[in-house]
Amino acid sequence: MMPPIGMHLNRLLEHYRRQEEPDGAGGGITDWVHLGSIRARVSQATTAERVAAQQAGSEHTQPVYVRPRADVRRGDELRGPEGSWRVTAVYRPSEPVYRRCDCELVQGEENHG
């Protein structure tokens, strides 16, 4: 059995999920709902991985690891000081010691006021 992942989760990210509510006029309002903080490990992409993704004309995903019972789903966002990670896929290994979330980093615009 693999050791617990808890000691490797060195970041605290804010977990958000998109929620749609009717607007009363036949349409809907989409908002991001804060689900709480989540412990995570964000793995940095290597230069070779970034170059390979660019050459293939695709977005590079960055793995983010969370506890195995974390309710992170495709489409959720994990937010930290440097930006947000939009979850594109979620995987569980054969031994449920962690959950891997492939994410795209969405960097916010810097305010140089």
Tab-separated table of N, CA and C in Angstrom:
chain	number	residue	atom	x	y	z
A	1	MET	N	0.841	-1.189	0.000
A	1	MET	CA	0.000	0.000	0.000
A	1	MET	C	0.882	1.246	0.000
A	2	MET	N	0.457	2.244	-0.746
A	2	MET	CA	1.216	3.484	-0.838
A	2	MET	C	0.979	4.333	0.413
A	3	PRO	N	1.973	5.149	0.798
A	3	PRO	CA	1.796	6.012	1.972
A	3	PRO	C	0.761	7.097	1.692
A	4	PRO	N	0.152	7.665	2.744
A	4	PRO	CA	-0.838	8.731	2.543
A	4	PRO	C	-0.204	9.947	1.869
A	5	ILE	N	-1.001	10.648	1.121
A	5	ILE	CA	-0.504	11.810	0.373
A	5	ILE	C	-0.495	13.083	1.217
A	6	GLY	N	-1.163	13.072	2.364
A	6	GLY	CA	-1.349	14.271	3.165
A	6	GLY	C	-0.112	15.117	3.372
A	7	MET	N	1.037	14.486	3.628
A	7	MET	CA	2.256	15.265	3.893
A	7	MET	C	2.774	15.978	2.647
A	8	HIS	N	2.309	15.582	1.461
A	8	HIS	CA	2.762	16.199	0.212
A	8	HIS	C	1.854	17.344	-0.246
A	9	LEU	N	0.701	17.484	0.396
A	9	LEU	CA	-0.245	18.531	0.002
A	9	LEU	C	0.157	19.827	0.686
A	10	ASN	N	1.006	20.590	0.011
A	10	ASN	CA	1.662	21.743	0.626
A	10	ASN	C	1.029	23.090	0.280
A	11	ARG	N	-0.121	23.093	-0.349
A	11	ARG	CA	-0.802	24.336	-0.740
A	11	ARG	C	-2.233	24.320	-0.233
A	12	LEU	N	-2.762	25.478	0.039
A	12	LEU	CA	-4.171	25.624	0.378
A	12	LEU	C	-4.809	26.439	-0.742
A	13	LEU	N	-5.723	25.821	-1.475
A	13	LEU	CA	-6.404	26.483	-2.586
A	13	LEU	C	-7.883	26.622	-2.253
A	14	GLU	N	-8.510	27.617	-2.847
A	14	GLU	CA	-9.947	27.817	-2.659
A	14	GLU	C	-10.678	27.069	-3.774
A	15	HIS	N	-11.694	26.302	-3.392
A	15	HIS	CA	-12.420	25.425	-4.310
A	15	HIS	C	-13.746	26.084	-4.700
A	16	TYR	N	-13.985	26.237	-6.010
A	16	TYR	CA	-15.199	26.857	-6.526
A	16	TYR	C	-15.870	25.942	-7.543
A	17	ARG	N	-17.199	26.014	-7.596
A	17	ARG	CA	-17.965	25.253	-8.589
A	17	ARG	C	-18.992	26.190	-9.215
A	18	ARG	N	-19.159	26.061	-10.504
A	18	ARG	CA	-20.129	26.872	-11.244
A	18	ARG	C	-21.543	26.399	-10.905
A	19	GLN	N	-22.420	27.357	-10.648
A	19	GLN	CA	-23.807	27.044	-10.334
A	19	GLN	C	-24.711	27.945	-11.161
A	20	GLU	N	-25.741	27.348	-11.758
A	20	GLU	CA	-26.678	28.122	-12.564
A	20	GLU	C	-28.011	28.205	-11.843
A	21	GLU	N	-28.557	29.421	-11.792
A	21	GLU	CA	-29.839	29.690	-11.142
A	21	GLU	C	-30.760	30.344	-12.169
A	22	PRO	N	-32.056	30.028	-12.130
A	22	PRO	CA	-32.984	30.727	-13.023
A	22	PRO	C	-33.052	32.213	-12.661
A	23	ASP	N	-33.170	33.062	-13.680
A	23	ASP	CA	-33.217	34.507	-13.421
A	23	ASP	C	-34.643	35.049	-13.332
A	24	GLY	N	-35.645	34.182	-13.465
A	24	GLY	CA	-37.035	34.603	-13.373
A	24	GLY	C	-37.599	35.138	-14.672
A	25	ALA	N	-36.768	35.262	-15.685
A	25	ALA	CA	-37.216	35.783	-16.983
A	25	ALA	C	-36.983	34.758	-18.093
A	26	GLY	N	-36.870	33.506	-17.725
A	26	GLY	CA	-36.676	32.448	-18.715
A	26	GLY	C	-35.225	32.121	-19.009
A	27	GLY	N	-34.328	32.872	-18.437
A	27	GLY	CA	-32.896	32.625	-18.646
A	27	GLY	C	-32.255	32.116	-17.376
A	28	GLY	N	-30.981	32.293	-17.291
A	28	GLY	CA	-30.263	31.838	-16.114
A	28	GLY	C	-29.099	32.733	-15.772
A	29	ILE	N	-28.680	32.645	-14.540
A	29	ILE	CA	-27.525	33.391	-14.040
A	29	ILE	C	-26.489	32.365	-13.601
A	30	THR	N	-25.277	32.519	-14.099
A	30	THR	CA	-24.194	31.622	-13.726
A	30	THR	C	-23.297	32.333	-12.732
A	31	ASP	N	-22.977	31.644	-11.653
A	31	ASP	CA	-22.120	32.223	-10.629
A	31	ASP	C	-21.182	31.136	-10.113
A	32	TRP	N	-20.058	31.554	-9.552
A	32	TRP	CA	-19.121	30.623	-8.941
A	32	TRP	C	-19.398	30.572	-7.439
A	33	VAL	N	-19.619	29.378	-6.925
A	33	VAL	CA	-19.918	29.187	-5.508
A	33	VAL	C	-18.670	28.664	-4.805
A	34	HIS	N	-18.285	29.319	-3.722
A	34	HIS	CA	-17.120	28.907	-2.941
A	34	HIS	C	-17.494	27.694	-2.096
A	35	LEU	N	-16.789	26.580	-2.293
A	35	LEU	CA	-17.072	25.347	-1.561
A	35	LEU	C	-16.158	25.157	-0.364
A	36	GLY	N	-15.138	25.998	-0.223
A	36	GLY	CA	-14.218	25.889	0.901
A	36	GLY	C	-12.776	25.806	0.437
A	37	SER	N	-11.901	25.608	1.404
A	37	SER	CA	-10.472	25.470	1.116
A	37	SER	C	-10.140	23.996	0.952
A	38	ILE	N	-9.130	23.735	0.131
A	38	ILE	CA	-8.737	22.353	-0.132
A	38	ILE	C	-7.206	22.270	-0.151
A	39	ARG	N	-6.662	21.261	0.506
A	39	ARG	CA	-5.212	21.034	0.504
A	39	ARG	C	-4.843	20.382	-0.818
A	40	ALA	N	-3.746	20.847	-1.423
A	40	ALA	CA	-3.365	20.363	-2.748
A	40	ALA	C	-1.858	20.427	-2.947
A	41	ARG	N	-1.411	19.736	-3.960
A	41	ARG	CA	-0.036	19.848	-4.453
A	41	ARG	C	-0.135	20.167	-5.933
A	42	VAL	N	0.472	21.258	-6.339
A	42	VAL	CA	0.465	21.677	-7.736
A	42	VAL	C	1.812	21.312	-8.330
A	43	SER	N	1.803	20.433	-9.325
A	43	SER	CA	3.043	20.032	-9.988
A	43	SER	C	3.323	20.989	-11.136
A	44	GLN	N	4.526	21.497	-11.190
A	44	GLN	CA	4.919	22.419	-12.253
A	44	GLN	C	5.269	21.633	-13.514
A	45	ALA	N	4.846	22.159	-14.636
A	45	ALA	CA	5.153	21.525	-15.914
A	45	ALA	C	6.616	21.754	-16.266
A	46	THR	N	7.216	20.758	-16.885
A	46	THR	CA	8.584	20.931	-17.355
A	46	THR	C	8.564	21.742	-18.648
A	47	THR	N	9.695	22.295	-19.012
A	47	THR	CA	9.798	23.041	-20.263
A	47	THR	C	9.459	22.141	-21.445
A	48	ALA	N	9.944	20.908	-21.416
A	48	ALA	CA	9.673	19.967	-22.509
A	48	ALA	C	8.178	19.698	-22.658
A	49	GLU	N	7.452	19.572	-21.534
A	49	GLU	CA	6.006	19.337	-21.593
A	49	GLU	C	5.280	20.546	-22.191
A	50	ARG	N	5.690	21.745	-21.792
A	50	ARG	CA	5.056	22.955	-22.327
A	50	ARG	C	5.316	23.096	-23.827
A	51	VAL	N	6.560	22.830	-24.260
A	51	VAL	CA	6.917	22.943	-25.680
A	51	VAL	C	6.157	21.895	-26.494
A	52	ALA	N	6.078	20.664	-25.989
A	52	ALA	CA	5.357	19.604	-26.704
A	52	ALA	C	3.882	19.956	-26.875
A	53	ALA	N	3.270	20.513	-25.847
A	53	ALA	CA	1.858	20.911	-25.944
A	53	ALA	C	1.685	22.025	-26.965
A	54	GLN	N	2.593	23.007	-26.968
A	54	GLN	CA	2.522	24.111	-27.937
A	54	GLN	C	2.664	23.592	-29.359
A	55	GLN	N	3.617	22.684	-29.573
A	55	GLN	CA	3.857	22.146	-30.911
A	55	GLN	C	2.660	21.342	-31.394
A	56	ALA	N	1.952	20.699	-30.480
A	56	ALA	CA	0.782	19.909	-30.852
A	56	ALA	C	-0.455	20.788	-31.017
A	57	GLY	N	-0.325	22.080	-30.687
A	57	GLY	CA	-1.451	22.993	-30.823
A	57	GLY	C	-2.514	22.793	-29.756
A	58	SER	N	-2.095	22.299	-28.598
A	58	SER	CA	-3.068	22.064	-27.534
A	58	SER	C	-2.666	22.822	-26.281
A	59	GLU	N	-3.605	22.935	-25.383
A	59	GLU	CA	-3.337	23.547	-24.090
A	59	GLU	C	-2.592	22.542	-23.228
A	60	HIS	N	-1.651	23.021	-22.463
A	60	HIS	CA	-0.948	22.136	-21.543
A	60	HIS	C	-1.717	22.065	-20.233
A	61	THR	N	-1.896	20.857	-19.750
A	61	THR	CA	-2.548	20.700	-18.459
A	61	THR	C	-1.493	20.495	-17.385
A	62	GLN	N	-1.838	20.912	-16.206
A	62	GLN	CA	-0.950	20.831	-15.058
A	62	GLN	C	-1.613	19.938	-14.028
A	63	PRO	N	-0.937	18.896	-13.539
A	63	PRO	CA	-1.576	18.053	-12.534
A	63	PRO	C	-1.629	18.736	-11.169
A	64	VAL	N	-2.778	18.633	-10.529
A	64	VAL	CA	-2.970	19.097	-9.168
A	64	VAL	C	-3.471	17.893	-8.386
A	65	TYR	N	-2.785	17.564	-7.304
A	65	TYR	CA	-3.136	16.392	-6.500
A	65	TYR	C	-3.874	16.824	-5.241
A	66	VAL	N	-4.950	16.100	-4.908
A	66	VAL	CA	-5.760	16.386	-3.721
A	66	VAL	C	-6.037	15.066	-2.987
A	67	ARG	N	-6.644	15.164	-1.822
A	67	ARG	CA	-6.994	13.963	-1.059
A	67	ARG	C	-7.965	13.098	-1.861
A	68	PRO	N	-7.952	11.777	-1.644
A	68	PRO	CA	-8.772	10.876	-2.459
A	68	PRO	C	-10.279	11.115	-2.336
A	69	ARG	N	-10.739	11.652	-1.220
A	69	ARG	CA	-12.178	11.876	-1.043
A	69	ARG	C	-12.610	13.303	-1.362
A	70	ALA	N	-11.703	14.117	-1.832
A	70	ALA	CA	-12.046	15.499	-2.181
A	70	ALA	C	-13.057	15.493	-3.328
A	71	ASP	N	-14.102	16.268	-3.192
A	71	ASP	CA	-15.165	16.314	-4.201
A	71	ASP	C	-14.832	17.353	-5.273
A	72	VAL	N	-13.753	17.101	-5.995
A	72	VAL	CA	-13.341	17.982	-7.090
A	72	VAL	C	-13.829	17.339	-8.373
A	73	ARG	N	-14.479	18.146	-9.219
A	73	ARG	CA	-15.072	17.642	-10.461
A	73	ARG	C	-14.592	18.440	-11.664
A	74	ARG	N	-14.742	17.840	-12.834
A	74	ARG	CA	-14.424	18.517	-14.090
A	74	ARG	C	-15.252	19.804	-14.155
A	75	GLY	N	-14.609	20.918	-14.504
A	75	GLY	CA	-15.284	22.199	-14.585
A	75	GLY	C	-15.109	23.064	-13.345
A	76	ASP	N	-14.690	22.462	-12.221
A	76	ASP	CA	-14.444	23.239	-11.001
A	76	ASP	C	-13.224	24.126	-11.193
A	77	GLU	N	-13.055	25.083	-10.286
A	77	GLU	CA	-11.846	25.900	-10.261
A	77	GLU	C	-11.203	25.805	-8.893
A	78	LEU	N	-9.879	25.737	-8.904
A	78	LEU	CA	-9.070	25.782	-7.688
A	78	LEU	C	-8.275	27.077	-7.789
A	79	ARG	N	-8.434	27.966	-6.807
A	79	ARG	CA	-7.845	29.309	-6.917
A	79	ARG	C	-6.784	29.542	-5.852
A	80	GLY	N	-5.695	30.152	-6.298
A	80	GLY	CA	-4.599	30.523	-5.420
A	80	GLY	C	-4.129	31.921	-5.765
A	81	PRO	N	-3.076	32.403	-5.101
A	81	PRO	CA	-2.612	33.766	-5.325
A	81	PRO	C	-2.156	34.051	-6.759
A	82	GLU	N	-1.612	33.049	-7.458
A	82	GLU	CA	-1.089	33.294	-8.799
A	82	GLU	C	-2.105	33.087	-9.905
A	83	GLY	N	-3.317	32.674	-9.568
A	83	GLY	CA	-4.353	32.471	-10.581
A	83	GLY	C	-5.279	31.340	-10.205
A	84	SER	N	-6.029	30.896	-11.195
A	84	SER	CA	-6.995	29.813	-11.006
A	84	SER	C	-6.623	28.641	-11.889
A	85	TRP	N	-6.891	27.454	-11.388
A	85	TRP	CA	-6.715	26.245	-12.181
A	85	TRP	C	-8.097	25.711	-12.499
A	86	ARG	N	-8.442	25.651	-13.784
A	86	ARG	CA	-9.722	25.088	-14.208
A	86	ARG	C	-9.529	23.588	-14.421
A	87	VAL	N	-10.322	22.788	-13.738
A	87	VAL	CA	-10.191	21.329	-13.784
A	87	VAL	C	-10.763	20.808	-15.100
A	88	THR	N	-9.926	20.110	-15.868
A	88	THR	CA	-10.351	19.547	-17.155
A	88	THR	C	-10.628	18.052	-17.074
A	89	ALA	N	-10.056	17.371	-16.084
A	89	ALA	CA	-10.284	15.931	-15.903
A	89	ALA	C	-9.865	15.541	-14.493
A	90	VAL	N	-10.488	14.485	-13.971
A	90	VAL	CA	-10.163	13.979	-12.633
A	90	VAL	C	-9.911	12.481	-12.747
A	91	TYR	N	-8.817	12.028	-12.129
A	91	TYR	CA	-8.432	10.613	-12.179
A	91	TYR	C	-8.197	10.080	-10.772
A	92	ARG	N	-8.516	8.809	-10.602
A	92	ARG	CA	-8.179	8.106	-9.358
A	92	ARG	C	-7.203	6.988	-9.719
A	93	PRO	N	-6.133	6.830	-8.951
A	93	PRO	CA	-5.208	5.730	-9.232
A	93	PRO	C	-5.833	4.406	-8.803
A	94	SER	N	-5.178	3.295	-9.146
A	94	SER	CA	-5.710	1.983	-8.777
A	94	SER	C	-5.806	1.827	-7.257
A	95	GLU	N	-4.872	2.422	-6.514
A	95	GLU	CA	-4.977	2.476	-5.065
A	95	GLU	C	-5.425	3.893	-4.708
A	96	PRO	N	-6.583	4.034	-4.056
A	96	PRO	CA	-7.136	5.377	-3.817
A	96	PRO	C	-6.425	6.155	-2.709
A	97	VAL	N	-5.189	6.579	-2.981
A	97	VAL	CA	-4.428	7.344	-1.992
A	97	VAL	C	-4.389	8.833	-2.338
A	98	TYR	N	-4.835	9.197	-3.537
A	98	TYR	CA	-4.921	10.591	-3.941
A	98	TYR	C	-5.888	10.682	-5.109
A	99	ARG	N	-6.213	11.900	-5.493
A	99	ARG	CA	-6.975	12.190	-6.703
A	99	ARG	C	-6.142	13.141	-7.536
A	100	ARG	N	-6.003	12.844	-8.807
A	100	ARG	CA	-5.244	13.710	-9.705
A	100	ARG	C	-6.229	14.503	-10.551
A	101	CYS	N	-6.052	15.808	-10.553
A	101	CYS	CA	-6.897	16.700	-11.346
A	101	CYS	C	-6.018	17.354	-12.397
A	102	ASP	N	-6.291	17.099	-13.656
A	102	ASP	CA	-5.582	17.809	-14.714
A	102	ASP	C	-6.254	19.163	-14.868
A	103	CYS	N	-5.452	20.221	-14.846
A	103	CYS	CA	-5.991	21.586	-14.825
A	103	CYS	C	-5.265	22.476	-15.817
A	104	GLU	N	-5.977	23.502	-16.260
A	104	GLU	CA	-5.376	24.566	-17.062
A	104	GLU	C	-5.236	25.777	-16.162
A	105	LEU	N	-4.051	26.356	-16.133
A	105	LEU	CA	-3.823	27.555	-15.330
A	105	LEU	C	-4.407	28.755	-16.058
A	106	VAL	N	-5.268	29.486	-15.359
A	106	VAL	CA	-5.871	30.705	-15.893
A	106	VAL	C	-5.319	31.832	-15.044
A	107	GLN	N	-4.317	32.543	-15.569
A	107	GLN	CA	-3.695	33.617	-14.810
A	107	GLN	C	-4.522	34.877	-14.922
A	108	GLY	N	-4.660	35.576	-13.791
A	108	GLY	CA	-5.388	36.840	-13.789
A	108	GLY	C	-4.508	37.965	-14.298
A	109	GLU	N	-5.145	39.045	-14.698
A	109	GLU	CA	-4.396	40.209	-15.150
A	109	GLU	C	-3.808	40.915	-13.937
A	110	GLU	N	-2.571	41.336	-14.064
A	110	GLU	CA	-1.924	42.056	-12.978
A	110	GLU	C	-2.317	43.513	-13.033
A	111	ASN	N	-2.488	44.090	-11.863
A	111	ASN	CA	-2.822	45.503	-11.776
A	111	ASN	C	-1.534	46.256	-11.493
A	112	HIS	N	-1.092	47.029	-12.456
A	112	HIS	CA	0.153	47.792	-12.303
A	112	HIS	C	-0.138	49.251	-11.951
A	113	GLY	N	-1.304	49.506	-11.301
A	113	GLY	CA	-1.806	50.798	-10.925
A	113	GLY	C	-0.824	51.779	-10.581
